[in-house]
XYZ file of C-alpha atoms in Angstrom:
778
model
C 12.208 2.601 -9.604
C 8.954 3.450 -7.900
C 5.734 3.766 -9.831
C 3.312 5.997 -7.984
C -0.442 6.197 -8.177
C -0.065 9.603 -9.757
C 1.390 8.117 -12.942
C -1.646 5.987 -13.485
C -4.065 8.669 -12.451
C -2.423 11.077 -14.828
C -3.199 8.787 -17.731
C -6.863 9.644 -17.315
C -6.000 13.259 -18.155
C -4.775 12.397 -21.670
C -6.363 9.035 -22.397
C -9.320 8.706 -20.026
C -9.468 4.922 -20.146
C -8.794 1.914 -17.942
C -8.505 -1.679 -19.145
C -10.489 -4.358 -17.345
C -7.446 -6.100 -15.905
C -8.205 -6.070 -12.225
C -9.260 -3.915 -9.320
C -7.275 -0.943 -8.195
C -5.317 -1.522 -5.032
C -5.664 0.893 -2.156
C -2.748 3.169 -1.527
C -0.739 3.660 1.607
C -2.448 6.178 3.827
C -0.061 9.098 3.546
C -2.563 11.860 2.942
C -5.881 12.826 4.414
C -8.804 12.073 2.097
C -11.683 14.450 2.392
C -14.670 12.327 1.394
C -16.803 15.397 0.925
C -14.546 16.909 -1.720
C -12.579 13.897 -2.939
C -9.365 15.888 -2.697
C -6.133 14.987 -0.963
C -5.473 17.636 1.629
C -1.735 18.034 2.036
C -0.785 17.778 5.672
C 2.160 20.123 5.297
C -0.247 23.064 5.136
C -0.440 22.825 8.897
C 2.705 24.708 9.705
C 3.949 22.136 12.175
C 7.359 20.564 12.308
C 5.820 17.512 13.897
C 3.614 17.032 10.852
C 6.507 17.539 8.459
C 8.711 15.061 10.309
C 5.866 12.532 10.441
C 5.463 12.820 6.680
C 9.218 12.465 6.235
C 9.113 9.270 8.309
C 6.171 7.876 6.332
C 7.852 8.675 3.027
C 10.592 6.170 3.843
C 8.252 3.252 3.215
C 6.545 4.659 0.140
C 9.071 6.807 -1.703
C 12.444 5.341 -0.781
C 11.783 1.617 -0.573
C 13.220 0.975 -4.026
C 16.121 3.438 -3.849
C 17.237 2.140 -0.452
C 17.578 -1.475 -1.675
C 19.850 -0.578 -4.612
C 23.068 -1.511 -2.696
C 21.913 -5.114 -2.994
C 22.727 -5.290 -6.690
C 24.742 -2.264 -7.890
C 28.275 -3.617 -7.445
C 27.224 -7.073 -8.546
C 25.741 -5.694 -11.773
C 28.740 -3.402 -12.350
C 31.300 -6.203 -12.081
C 29.119 -8.861 -13.670
C 30.942 -9.095 -16.993
C 32.460 -5.944 -18.423
C 35.228 -5.210 -15.883
C 37.174 -7.164 -13.289
C 38.175 -6.327 -9.739
C 41.985 -6.074 -9.693
C 44.535 -5.653 -6.916
C 45.152 -2.017 -7.886
C 41.600 -1.201 -6.698
C 41.277 1.285 -9.567
C 38.066 -0.367 -10.723
C 36.329 -0.512 -7.360
C 37.366 3.012 -6.375
C 36.379 4.345 -9.783
C 32.980 2.662 -9.481
C 32.553 4.173 -5.995
C 33.428 7.627 -7.331
C 30.868 7.246 -10.127
C 28.229 6.085 -7.643
C 28.914 8.975 -5.264
C 28.739 11.695 -7.903
C 25.749 10.116 -9.650
C 23.823 10.038 -6.368
C 24.912 13.592 -5.627
C 24.116 15.137 -8.999
C 20.920 13.326 -10.007
C 18.771 12.565 -6.921
C 20.212 15.313 -4.707
C 20.927 18.233 -7.024
C 18.488 17.589 -9.864
C 15.455 16.200 -8.055
C 15.693 17.539 -4.497
C 16.793 21.075 -5.341
C 15.301 21.654 -8.815
C 12.657 19.234 -10.093
C 10.657 19.097 -6.846
C 9.957 22.812 -7.277
C 8.120 22.097 -10.544
C 5.059 20.701 -8.784
C 1.597 21.050 -10.250
C -0.305 22.454 -7.267
C 1.376 19.935 -5.014
C 1.394 17.051 -7.504
C 4.463 15.600 -9.181
C 5.418 13.229 -11.959
C 5.748 13.244 -15.728
C 2.140 14.231 -16.336
C 2.359 17.000 -13.770
C 5.054 18.613 -15.921
C 2.935 18.058 -19.017
C -0.138 19.618 -17.411
C 1.943 22.640 -16.372
C 2.998 23.117 -19.991
C -0.595 22.678 -21.175
C -1.692 25.546 -18.946
C 1.096 27.921 -19.936
C 0.901 27.147 -23.650
C -2.009 25.773 -25.658
C -0.409 22.421 -26.420
C -3.169 20.242 -25.020
C -4.340 17.721 -27.608
C -7.693 17.201 -25.906
C -10.382 18.731 -28.152
C -12.982 19.496 -25.474
C -11.143 22.342 -23.766
C -13.105 25.473 -22.838
C -12.200 28.992 -21.867
C -14.121 28.374 -18.636
C -11.508 25.767 -17.697
C -8.874 28.496 -17.601
C -10.881 30.229 -14.879
C -10.407 27.339 -12.462
C -8.608 28.379 -9.292
C -5.819 25.816 -9.636
C -5.478 26.596 -13.330
C -4.885 30.286 -12.654
C -2.832 29.859 -9.483
C 0.569 29.933 -11.112
C -0.193 31.233 -14.595
C 1.014 34.769 -15.178
C -1.376 36.867 -17.220
C 1.600 38.553 -18.826
C 2.956 35.354 -20.334
C 6.663 34.559 -20.720
C 8.834 37.578 -19.957
C 11.687 36.760 -22.337
C 11.379 37.184 -26.087
C 12.639 33.636 -26.583
C 9.954 32.326 -24.223
C 7.271 34.135 -26.209
C 8.605 32.752 -29.484
C 8.798 29.243 -28.038
C 5.227 29.479 -26.765
C 4.015 30.728 -30.138
C 5.876 27.972 -31.983
C 4.456 25.217 -29.782
C 0.936 26.578 -30.209
C 1.287 26.927 -33.996
C 2.582 23.490 -34.978
C 0.465 20.424 -34.247
C 3.437 18.150 -34.924
C 5.292 19.673 -31.967
C 2.249 19.233 -29.752
C 1.984 15.585 -30.746
C 5.703 15.087 -30.192
C 5.355 16.545 -26.695
C 2.459 14.202 -25.958
C 4.297 11.151 -27.311
C 7.400 12.088 -25.295
C 5.265 12.237 -22.151
C 3.649 8.904 -22.969
C 7.045 7.298 -23.579
C 8.179 8.366 -20.128
C 5.011 7.018 -18.553
C 5.199 3.744 -20.497
C 8.776 3.252 -19.346
C 7.640 3.802 -15.759
C 4.999 1.102 -16.132
C 7.458 -1.211 -17.889
C 9.978 -0.774 -15.113
C 7.216 -1.545 -12.628
C 7.204 -5.058 -14.049
C 10.959 -5.425 -13.635
C 11.690 -3.846 -10.263
C 9.835 -6.320 -7.995
C 11.705 -9.156 -9.652
C 15.076 -7.393 -9.394
C 14.634 -6.268 -5.779
C 13.357 -9.585 -4.428
C 15.811 -11.677 -6.421
C 18.738 -9.553 -5.210
C 17.525 -9.802 -1.621
C 17.397 -13.598 -1.643
C 20.780 -13.792 -3.398
C 22.297 -13.946 0.070
C 21.488 -17.646 -0.021
C 24.363 -18.085 -2.472
C 26.839 -17.829 0.388
C 25.433 -20.919 2.083
C 24.982 -23.124 -0.994
C 27.255 -24.442 -3.701
C 27.470 -22.469 -6.938
C 25.833 -25.236 -8.970
C 22.926 -25.383 -6.514
C 22.216 -21.821 -5.431
C 20.342 -20.829 -8.601
C 17.939 -23.690 -8.063
C 17.218 -22.313 -4.604
C 17.087 -18.579 -5.319
C 14.582 -18.635 -8.168
C 11.924 -20.721 -6.350
C 12.337 -18.662 -3.161
C 12.020 -15.382 -5.100
C 8.912 -16.673 -6.890
C 7.318 -17.772 -3.622
C 7.912 -14.326 -2.102
C 6.462 -12.599 -5.185
C 3.409 -14.865 -5.187
C 2.853 -14.141 -1.506
C 3.288 -10.419 -2.167
C 0.684 -10.488 -4.934
C -1.693 -12.468 -2.738
C -1.575 -9.690 -0.130
C -3.013 -7.212 -2.627
C -6.457 -8.666 -2.018
C -6.396 -7.405 1.554
C -5.075 -3.942 0.776
C -1.867 -2.281 1.851
C -3.548 -0.305 4.630
C -3.447 -3.429 6.807
C 0.338 -3.771 6.611
C 1.233 -0.261 5.485
C 2.193 0.828 8.984
C 5.124 -1.609 8.794
C 6.633 -0.088 5.659
C 8.413 2.905 7.169
C 9.919 0.997 10.138
C 11.251 -1.724 7.816
C 12.989 0.767 5.526
C 14.256 2.753 8.522
C 15.782 -0.378 10.074
C 17.264 -1.329 6.703
C 18.886 2.087 6.205
C 20.331 2.063 9.723
C 21.540 -1.481 9.150
C 23.409 -0.796 5.888
C 24.879 2.452 7.206
C 26.130 0.702 10.359
C 27.646 -2.143 8.333
C 29.179 0.451 6.015
C 30.811 2.301 8.902
C 32.131 -0.984 10.305
C 33.673 -1.958 6.952
C 35.205 1.487 6.480
C 36.973 1.562 9.848
C 37.819 -2.142 9.859
C 39.054 -2.658 6.315
C 40.026 0.662 4.712
C 39.607 3.993 6.566
C 41.063 5.850 3.567
C 38.318 4.788 1.185
C 36.887 8.310 1.357
C 39.665 9.398 -0.998
C 37.870 7.510 -3.771
C 35.135 10.153 -3.722
C 37.455 12.394 -5.716
C 36.433 12.781 -9.388
C 40.006 11.894 -10.330
C 39.177 8.247 -9.701
C 36.468 8.417 -12.368
C 39.057 9.537 -14.916
C 41.418 6.749 -13.855
C 38.560 4.240 -14.072
C 37.612 5.245 -17.611
C 41.243 5.459 -18.762
C 41.999 1.924 -17.579
C 38.769 0.103 -18.403
C 37.862 2.047 -21.605
C 34.981 0.302 -23.423
C 34.394 -2.191 -20.612
C 34.118 0.643 -18.105
C 31.679 2.494 -20.313
C 29.493 -0.601 -20.625
C 29.672 -1.179 -16.851
C 27.974 2.203 -16.309
C 24.711 0.352 -16.898
C 25.263 -1.335 -13.539
C 26.343 1.858 -11.773
C 23.165 3.491 -13.088
C 21.110 1.231 -10.821
C 22.265 3.227 -7.788
C 19.661 5.904 -8.670
C 16.785 3.596 -9.507
C 13.782 4.867 -7.585
C 14.886 8.523 -7.620
C 11.948 9.481 -9.826
C 9.633 8.409 -7.001
C 10.621 11.506 -5.040
C 8.883 13.614 -7.672
C 6.174 11.148 -8.669
C 4.906 10.667 -5.100
C 5.028 14.358 -4.247
C 1.240 14.560 -4.085
C 1.153 12.212 -1.101
C 3.679 14.146 0.933
C 5.320 17.554 0.601
C 8.503 19.016 -0.809
C 9.961 19.673 2.627
C 9.232 16.217 4.031
C 10.754 14.455 1.004
C 13.828 16.692 1.132
C 14.346 16.094 4.852
C 14.041 12.319 4.510
C 16.500 12.146 1.624
C 19.159 14.584 2.792
C 19.197 13.580 6.453
C 18.858 9.784 6.235
C 18.564 8.142 2.799
C 21.474 9.884 1.061
C 24.070 9.505 3.858
C 23.003 5.898 4.504
C 23.455 4.952 0.845
C 26.836 6.688 0.613
C 28.066 4.867 3.728
C 26.763 1.544 2.394
C 28.560 1.904 -0.944
C 31.758 3.136 0.734
C 31.658 0.188 3.135
C 31.306 -2.342 0.311
C 34.159 -0.682 -1.572
C 36.335 -0.714 1.573
C 35.751 -4.442 2.026
C 36.362 -5.305 -1.620
C 39.534 -3.202 -1.682
C 41.062 -5.699 0.773
C 39.573 -8.841 -0.800
C 40.756 -9.397 -4.342
C 40.720 -13.178 -4.551
C 37.190 -14.488 -4.127
C 36.084 -18.100 -4.377
C 33.527 -17.331 -7.062
C 32.987 -14.322 -9.273
C 29.304 -14.144 -8.381
C 30.230 -13.365 -4.789
C 31.113 -9.741 -5.639
C 28.023 -8.228 -4.127
C 26.369 -6.938 -1.002
C 26.242 -9.974 1.264
C 29.922 -10.835 0.973
C 30.729 -7.572 2.794
C 28.320 -8.330 5.654
C 29.966 -9.848 8.749
C 29.256 -13.556 8.784
C 27.392 -13.529 12.130
C 24.985 -10.896 10.825
C 24.234 -12.389 7.407
C 21.026 -14.209 8.289
C 19.414 -11.288 10.187
C 20.471 -8.922 7.388
C 19.040 -11.353 4.821
C 15.661 -11.224 6.552
C 15.698 -7.410 6.769
C 16.789 -7.169 3.115
C 13.926 -9.371 1.972
C 11.438 -7.281 3.954
C 12.905 -4.059 2.530
C 12.701 -5.478 -1.005
C 9.082 -6.435 -0.403
C 8.346 -2.884 0.767
C 10.073 -1.410 -2.289
C 8.134 -3.741 -4.576
C 4.886 -3.055 -2.745
C 5.061 0.659 -3.517
C 5.303 -0.173 -7.198
C 2.601 -2.826 -7.191
C 0.258 -0.499 -5.320
C 0.725 2.165 -7.958
C 0.179 -0.061 -10.998
C -1.691 -3.015 -9.546
C -3.096 -5.354 -12.188
C -3.158 -9.014 -13.099
C -0.998 -8.327 -16.158
C 1.686 -6.699 -14.029
C 1.753 -9.525 -11.489
C 2.079 -12.230 -14.121
C 4.740 -10.248 -15.973
C 6.872 -9.723 -12.869
C 6.725 -13.434 -12.066
C 7.578 -14.395 -15.670
C 10.528 -11.978 -15.646
C 11.932 -13.640 -12.519
C 11.686 -17.118 -14.036
C 12.886 -15.990 -17.465
C 15.965 -13.985 -16.504
C 17.043 -16.060 -13.486
C 19.813 -13.572 -12.578
C 20.226 -9.918 -11.656
C 22.508 -9.112 -14.577
C 19.827 -9.103 -17.274
C 17.222 -7.729 -14.872
C 19.567 -4.847 -14.091
C 20.168 -4.130 -17.778
C 16.433 -3.998 -18.400
C 15.622 -1.894 -15.343
C 18.488 0.534 -15.963
C 17.308 1.470 -19.438
C 13.773 2.141 -18.197
C 15.063 4.276 -15.309
C 17.310 6.488 -17.420
C 14.695 6.947 -20.152
C 12.235 8.380 -17.648
C 14.921 10.720 -16.332
C 15.744 11.931 -19.831
C 12.068 12.675 -20.470
C 11.906 14.607 -17.191
C 14.980 16.612 -18.175
C 13.459 17.546 -21.550
C 10.125 18.588 -20.050
C 11.838 20.504 -17.240
C 13.741 22.616 -19.767
C 10.406 23.784 -21.207
C 9.009 24.389 -17.721
C 11.997 26.579 -16.862
C 11.311 28.867 -19.837
C 7.506 28.791 -20.147
C 6.369 28.340 -16.546
C 9.154 29.730 -14.402
C 9.880 32.445 -16.988
C 13.623 32.092 -16.558
C 16.257 32.895 -19.132
C 16.861 30.392 -21.897
C 20.455 30.250 -20.618
C 19.298 28.406 -17.482
C 17.249 25.953 -19.531
C 20.167 25.225 -21.857
C 22.520 24.747 -18.905
C 20.028 22.392 -17.240
C 19.602 20.276 -20.379
C 23.284 20.250 -21.217
C 24.505 19.367 -17.730
C 21.997 16.739 -16.684
C 21.236 15.606 -20.227
C 24.918 14.817 -20.814
C 25.110 12.690 -17.655
C 21.904 10.834 -18.455
C 22.795 10.402 -22.147
C 26.055 8.734 -21.077
C 24.168 6.241 -18.919
C 21.505 5.809 -21.607
C 24.095 4.818 -24.210
C 25.685 2.355 -21.778
C 22.279 0.759 -21.137
C 21.188 0.732 -24.766
C 24.323 -1.119 -25.874
C 23.055 -4.084 -23.864
C 19.865 -4.322 -25.885
C 20.173 -8.057 -26.486
C 21.174 -8.751 -22.875
C 17.858 -7.761 -21.310
C 17.528 -4.064 -22.208
C 15.021 -4.989 -24.930
C 12.411 -5.891 -22.304
C 11.435 -2.354 -21.163
C 11.549 -1.170 -24.787
C 9.167 -3.933 -25.821
C 6.844 -3.321 -22.871
C 6.891 0.447 -23.404
C 6.207 -0.035 -27.123
C 3.173 -2.196 -26.397
C 1.781 0.294 -23.870
C 2.515 3.199 -26.214
C 0.709 1.518 -29.122
C -2.322 0.868 -26.906
C -2.403 4.477 -25.696
C -1.933 5.961 -29.162
C -4.628 3.737 -30.685
C -7.084 4.690 -27.957
C -6.227 8.372 -28.195
C -6.534 8.376 -31.995
C -9.855 6.520 -31.976
C -11.299 8.727 -29.239
C -10.173 11.858 -31.100
C -11.764 10.706 -34.367
C -14.988 9.828 -32.576
C -15.111 13.275 -30.981
C -14.435 14.941 -34.330
C -17.330 12.950 -35.841
C -19.634 14.113 -33.033
C -18.451 17.687 -33.523
C -18.997 17.674 -37.271
C -22.386 15.968 -37.101
C -23.940 17.696 -34.114
C -27.588 18.697 -34.507
C -28.503 22.325 -35.135
C -30.363 24.205 -32.414
C -32.900 25.186 -35.078
C -33.891 21.538 -35.444
C -34.520 21.313 -31.718
C -36.591 24.494 -31.675
C -38.680 23.250 -34.599
C -39.832 20.289 -32.504
C -41.407 22.526 -29.859
C -41.293 22.103 -26.068
C -42.618 18.533 -26.285
C -39.929 17.560 -28.830
C -42.706 16.032 -30.910
C -43.066 13.090 -28.535
C -44.641 12.317 -25.186
C -42.712 13.757 -22.206
C -43.014 11.520 -19.135
C -41.952 12.204 -15.541
C -38.341 11.594 -14.686
C -34.860 12.805 -15.521
C -33.021 11.493 -18.539
C -29.223 11.779 -18.418
C -27.820 11.633 -21.940
C -24.092 11.039 -21.858
C -22.080 12.922 -24.489
C -18.477 13.932 -25.021
C -19.477 17.267 -26.548
C -19.164 20.413 -24.458
C -21.349 22.424 -26.847
C -24.108 21.652 -29.326
C -26.477 18.687 -29.514
C -24.970 15.275 -30.336
C -26.204 13.518 -33.464
C -27.228 10.514 -31.415
C -29.954 12.599 -29.751
C -31.885 12.777 -33.026
C -31.502 9.010 -33.139
C -33.114 8.826 -29.694
C -36.014 11.077 -30.654
C -36.836 9.157 -33.830
C -36.613 5.723 -32.206
C -38.176 6.237 -28.765
C -41.939 6.716 -28.272
C -41.509 8.967 -25.218
C -38.875 10.987 -23.435
C -38.324 12.301 -19.967
C -39.788 15.464 -18.526
C -36.272 16.803 -17.808
C -33.338 16.096 -20.110
C -29.729 16.641 -19.131
C -26.863 16.386 -21.625
C -24.103 15.183 -19.330
C -20.421 15.547 -20.195
C -17.753 14.247 -17.807
C -14.300 15.465 -18.735
C -10.787 15.749 -17.370
C -8.973 19.068 -17.174
C -5.197 19.697 -16.934
C -5.111 20.360 -13.198
C -4.660 17.845 -10.366
C -7.859 18.794 -8.548
C -11.020 20.756 -9.259
C -12.533 22.464 -6.240
C -16.059 21.325 -5.302
C -17.435 24.841 -5.786
C -16.166 24.751 -9.392
C -17.141 21.191 -10.239
C -20.195 21.769 -12.468
C -20.873 23.946 -15.500
C -24.635 24.164 -16.066
C -26.651 25.863 -18.792
C -29.914 25.732 -20.756
C -30.208 24.247 -24.221
C -32.950 26.140 -25.989
C -35.678 28.074 -24.155
C -36.326 27.397 -20.471
C -39.705 25.760 -21.114
C -37.973 22.929 -22.981
C -36.471 21.767 -19.678
C -33.274 20.693 -21.416
C -29.971 21.363 -19.660
C -26.314 20.865 -20.342
C -24.142 19.845 -17.408
C -20.370 19.547 -17.711
C -18.680 17.821 -14.789
C -14.987 18.624 -14.502
C -12.452 16.418 -12.749
C -8.725 16.883 -12.259
C -6.388 14.026 -13.069
C -6.030 13.222 -9.359
C -9.675 13.644 -8.354
C -11.669 10.689 -7.050
C -15.043 10.224 -8.714
C -18.003 9.881 -6.376
C -20.399 6.956 -6.270
C -23.557 7.174 -8.375
C -26.001 8.073 -5.577
C -23.933 10.976 -4.278
C -23.199 12.062 -7.836
C -26.898 12.113 -8.715
C -27.676 14.252 -5.685
C -24.922 16.744 -6.535
C -26.053 16.851 -10.163
C -29.708 17.583 -9.389
C -28.747 20.071 -6.704
C -26.420 21.901 -9.107
C -29.206 22.221 -11.695
C -31.557 23.530 -9.001
C -28.973 26.085 -7.917
C -28.486 27.092 -11.555
C -32.247 27.655 -11.903
C -32.297 29.781 -8.743
C -29.241 31.825 -9.721
C -30.577 32.357 -13.236
C -33.800 33.828 -11.896
C -31.924 36.574 -10.054
C -29.772 37.545 -12.993
C -26.522 35.690 -12.362
C -27.048 33.772 -15.549
C -29.226 35.541 -18.046
C -32.577 33.843 -18.388
C -33.194 35.620 -21.658
C -30.165 34.310 -23.517
C -30.599 33.940 -27.264
C -32.093 30.427 -27.678
C -30.689 30.182 -31.194
C -27.101 30.186 -29.971
C -25.459 26.757 -30.211
C -22.805 27.587 -27.635
C -25.056 28.410 -24.732
C -23.808 30.327 -21.724
C -22.700 28.181 -18.814
C -22.742 28.929 -15.109
C -20.211 27.569 -12.622
C -22.065 25.700 -9.876
C -20.563 23.724 -7.017
C -21.629 20.583 -5.209
C -24.220 20.600 -2.435
C -21.553 20.824 0.234
C -19.863 23.815 -1.405
C -22.859 26.199 -1.535
C -24.361 25.893 1.925
C -26.167 29.211 1.484
C -27.837 28.056 -1.725
C -30.446 25.408 -2.456
C -30.191 22.205 -0.439
C -31.914 18.946 -1.294
C -33.134 16.208 1.019
C -34.632 12.828 0.190
C -36.671 10.514 2.403
C -39.403 7.890 2.235
C -41.748 9.580 4.702
C -44.816 11.574 3.659
C -44.534 15.113 5.004
C -47.544 17.435 5.174
C -47.072 20.841 3.648
C -46.837 23.468 6.345
C -46.875 27.194 5.827
C -43.415 28.823 5.926
C -44.392 30.981 8.899
C -41.499 32.996 10.228
C -38.851 30.530 9.183
C -35.823 32.000 7.446
C -36.061 29.225 4.869
C -39.049 28.061 2.945
C -39.461 24.602 1.429
C -40.781 23.671 -1.987
C -42.578 20.346 -1.515
C -44.280 18.066 -3.967
C -48.021 17.438 -3.472
C -48.953 15.009 -0.714
C -49.878 11.523 -1.926
C -51.654 8.686 -0.227
C -49.039 5.931 -0.350
C -45.446 6.230 0.885
C -42.780 6.925 -1.712
C -39.491 8.748 -2.100
C -39.950 12.408 -1.288
C -37.638 15.109 -2.537
C -37.484 18.561 -0.988
C -35.621 21.649 -2.110
C -34.824 24.053 0.682
C -34.613 27.492 -0.920
C -33.067 30.541 0.799
C -35.553 33.270 1.678
C -33.349 35.876 0.046
C -32.933 36.766 -2.728
C -36.416 36.280 -4.102
C -36.877 34.092 -7.155
C -39.527 34.582 -9.805
C -42.598 32.469 -10.444
C -41.196 30.832 -13.556
C -38.113 29.639 -11.652
C -40.345 28.253 -8.879
C -42.286 26.297 -11.482
C -39.064 25.016 -13.010
C -37.815 23.881 -9.611
C -41.144 22.150 -8.955
C -40.859 20.177 -12.191
C -37.241 19.274 -11.469
C -38.241 18.018 -8.026
C -41.089 15.918 -9.421
C -38.779 14.511 -12.078
C -36.209 13.530 -9.428
C -38.899 11.743 -7.447
C -39.859 9.745 -10.527
C -36.261 8.592 -10.951
C -33.188 9.056 -13.121
C -32.466 7.071 -16.270
C -29.015 6.902 -17.841
C -29.275 7.037 -21.628
C -26.048 5.879 -23.211
C -25.121 5.905 -26.867
C -23.548 2.556 -27.738
C -21.332 3.659 -30.615
C -19.610 1.393 -33.094
C -16.711 3.198 -34.729
C -15.772 2.115 -38.248
C -13.285 3.514 -40.717
C -14.763 5.234 -43.773
C -14.864 3.573 -47.139
C -11.643 4.300 -48.957
C -9.584 4.663 -45.772
C -6.040 3.323 -45.743
C -5.348 -0.203 -44.579
C -3.506 1.146 -41.531
C -6.468 3.295 -40.480
C -8.853 0.360 -40.927
C -6.563 -1.805 -38.800
C -6.329 0.825 -36.053
C -10.024 1.801 -35.975
C -11.862 -1.402 -36.921
C -9.754 -3.785 -34.888
C -7.450 -1.999 -32.449
C -9.793 0.700 -31.162
C -12.822 -1.608 -31.262
C -10.990 -4.204 -29.166
C -10.008 -1.596 -26.591
C -13.525 -0.132 -26.540
C -15.027 -3.534 -25.818
C -12.591 -4.073 -22.965
C -12.771 -0.708 -21.246
C -14.826 0.404 -18.315
C -17.790 2.653 -18.788
C -17.649 6.158 -17.268
C -17.138 5.923 -13.527
C -20.399 7.632 -12.632
C -22.367 4.803 -14.230
C -20.364 1.848 -12.907
C -22.948 0.909 -10.272
C -26.086 2.120 -12.047
C -28.816 -0.561 -12.011
C -29.486 -2.090 -15.404
C -33.128 -1.097 -15.068
C -32.038 2.556 -15.028
C -29.864 2.305 -18.130
C -30.963 2.629 -21.750
C -28.484 2.029 -24.550
C -29.054 2.977 -28.178
C -26.617 1.766 -30.810
C -25.160 3.919 -33.570
C -22.403 3.390 -36.131
C -19.748 6.088 -36.538
C -17.867 6.237 -39.844
C -14.696 8.199 -39.133
């Protein structure tokens, strides 16, 4: 199963944290990155068949690497223990029938024709479904949501102002919004799906590579081949992990050709086996053979479904990686090449096995035994390369030291594909069940379809997936416990972080400082105001954080311009540059205190600190200019805690507004003359230093007070920016339960100490950072 970058990126939307476990690996270049906006521009928007076909070709190496290698281990896992291959061929034909209809109903019907349509502005995956539901019903558990977020272009794009059309949809929406327990259940369900994806990411590289090198068993004795396969698989995995240091962009161009050659190879071998061994094998595609299979094998056949399930491992990647490609390109690649190639491969293996009932060793029921002997070594090489490509897509998406070590330990610990398959199968089907549940809500709340369609969707696909889930779960002690254990660990970590972060935010909200206290200090705040800009990081989107009073009482001086900076995630994949910032005054204008809320989607790329600083200062300058001409009232009531905010874009998004330039050259002040633009410049000094200039449009005119405010902002930017961070220590209150003390005092504190600081401050010089400690009793 493929783990895409979107799954990890989506975690920021709900959890907003990243453990210090290693650098993030670059992704395969399948989309155009606009450095100016930090947004993936989908190539399919260019209405060109050439572009669509190119994307379809590229998707082979990223989306279908895992799914295309499943023929390596499906039959071997199916016939590993629970059923035997008899001369009647009822077992092998029944297994083929199950494989055919499973591939047809789940990847083709469910994902290609239904689930892919539930994209979140071009993005896919479990969290894309969750974010869709958050926008159509107020089920978001994040406490810092604002009405202004609902005005975002991508937020409003597919949200009907009329709400659900059916009465049931309206009742369902109202019920979800009324009961917090349902909202938490929805969040936990989403997290379970994501945790299973990550857990399977540990298993799949081991399963794919180990199955690929299993071809060595045909050239070695049974008592020796395991001693060869495990070391070879480990060496390949170690080499694969070592390549991460160089980035996949250096070898990424090889991914699609490798998978293409592999698909052509297995389809050609399948056709050869069909015509050479059993041309009538197509009859096994009839559902009647499934009934015969179950009737004969009974409990053993039911348990063997855990192996058949592996034929759809990687199907979720079609939806998860949607943001890198397009619906049409993924559909074309699957329906025209991947699906027919897999069907031919499975039919060819079944045709061969139907004529070979007496094998030297039971472990030889697998892929390589059906490959013509002269082609086995070339096919072995191609299979290993295809397995590496399939594993690479997963490692790229969830690249970390923990994941690498886990995958290697799984290979050494399991030592065979049987237990690996049991573990991987349970993770795969759990994710699909979560998708089915979330899709049923999307059908009613987002698509506004009848509840009849949602019930049919859940009943039909849920029944199929529940059957496979039960077959996988029964093998709990035979390897299926691994993804459950991994998912449980990840889920505990996420829940602890989410709970601690929520309690910390609630403490800030309940203890925020009154605006009256700020006004009582006067414009100087009762201390010396020195030149420069102070950025005070806070999670609050309104009000003054309690830690600010701690700053004022403990610091002898403060900056000329203060900015309360909040960086938050919103339930959309991308926020347009022109909607990035929300800026407003805190208190009267002469206080020179601003609030700036920076909004990022769960797929947005955060800019580096220098570019971020420029955009931030420029957005405040544009806010000052727009406020002077009445776009944002300059005479707002200063006693209001929830001050009015103005949407302001980045420098590149408002080319007709204020522009800022910085240089180290002294420029004499010239008169504006007849220029269409006039420049506000700081006074000329004798020695060279950083100079900041605001280029203000000639029209509309701005008042004198706004000009003075811009002058002070410019001087403050020249003096430098200091990041003022509150170093909070969260402790459970006296009298709290033992469980809460364990979660807050130990669990959350451990995670807090091992998490990265906000991305905008990652490369801030230590000389520009000021931290003030404060204890939170939650």
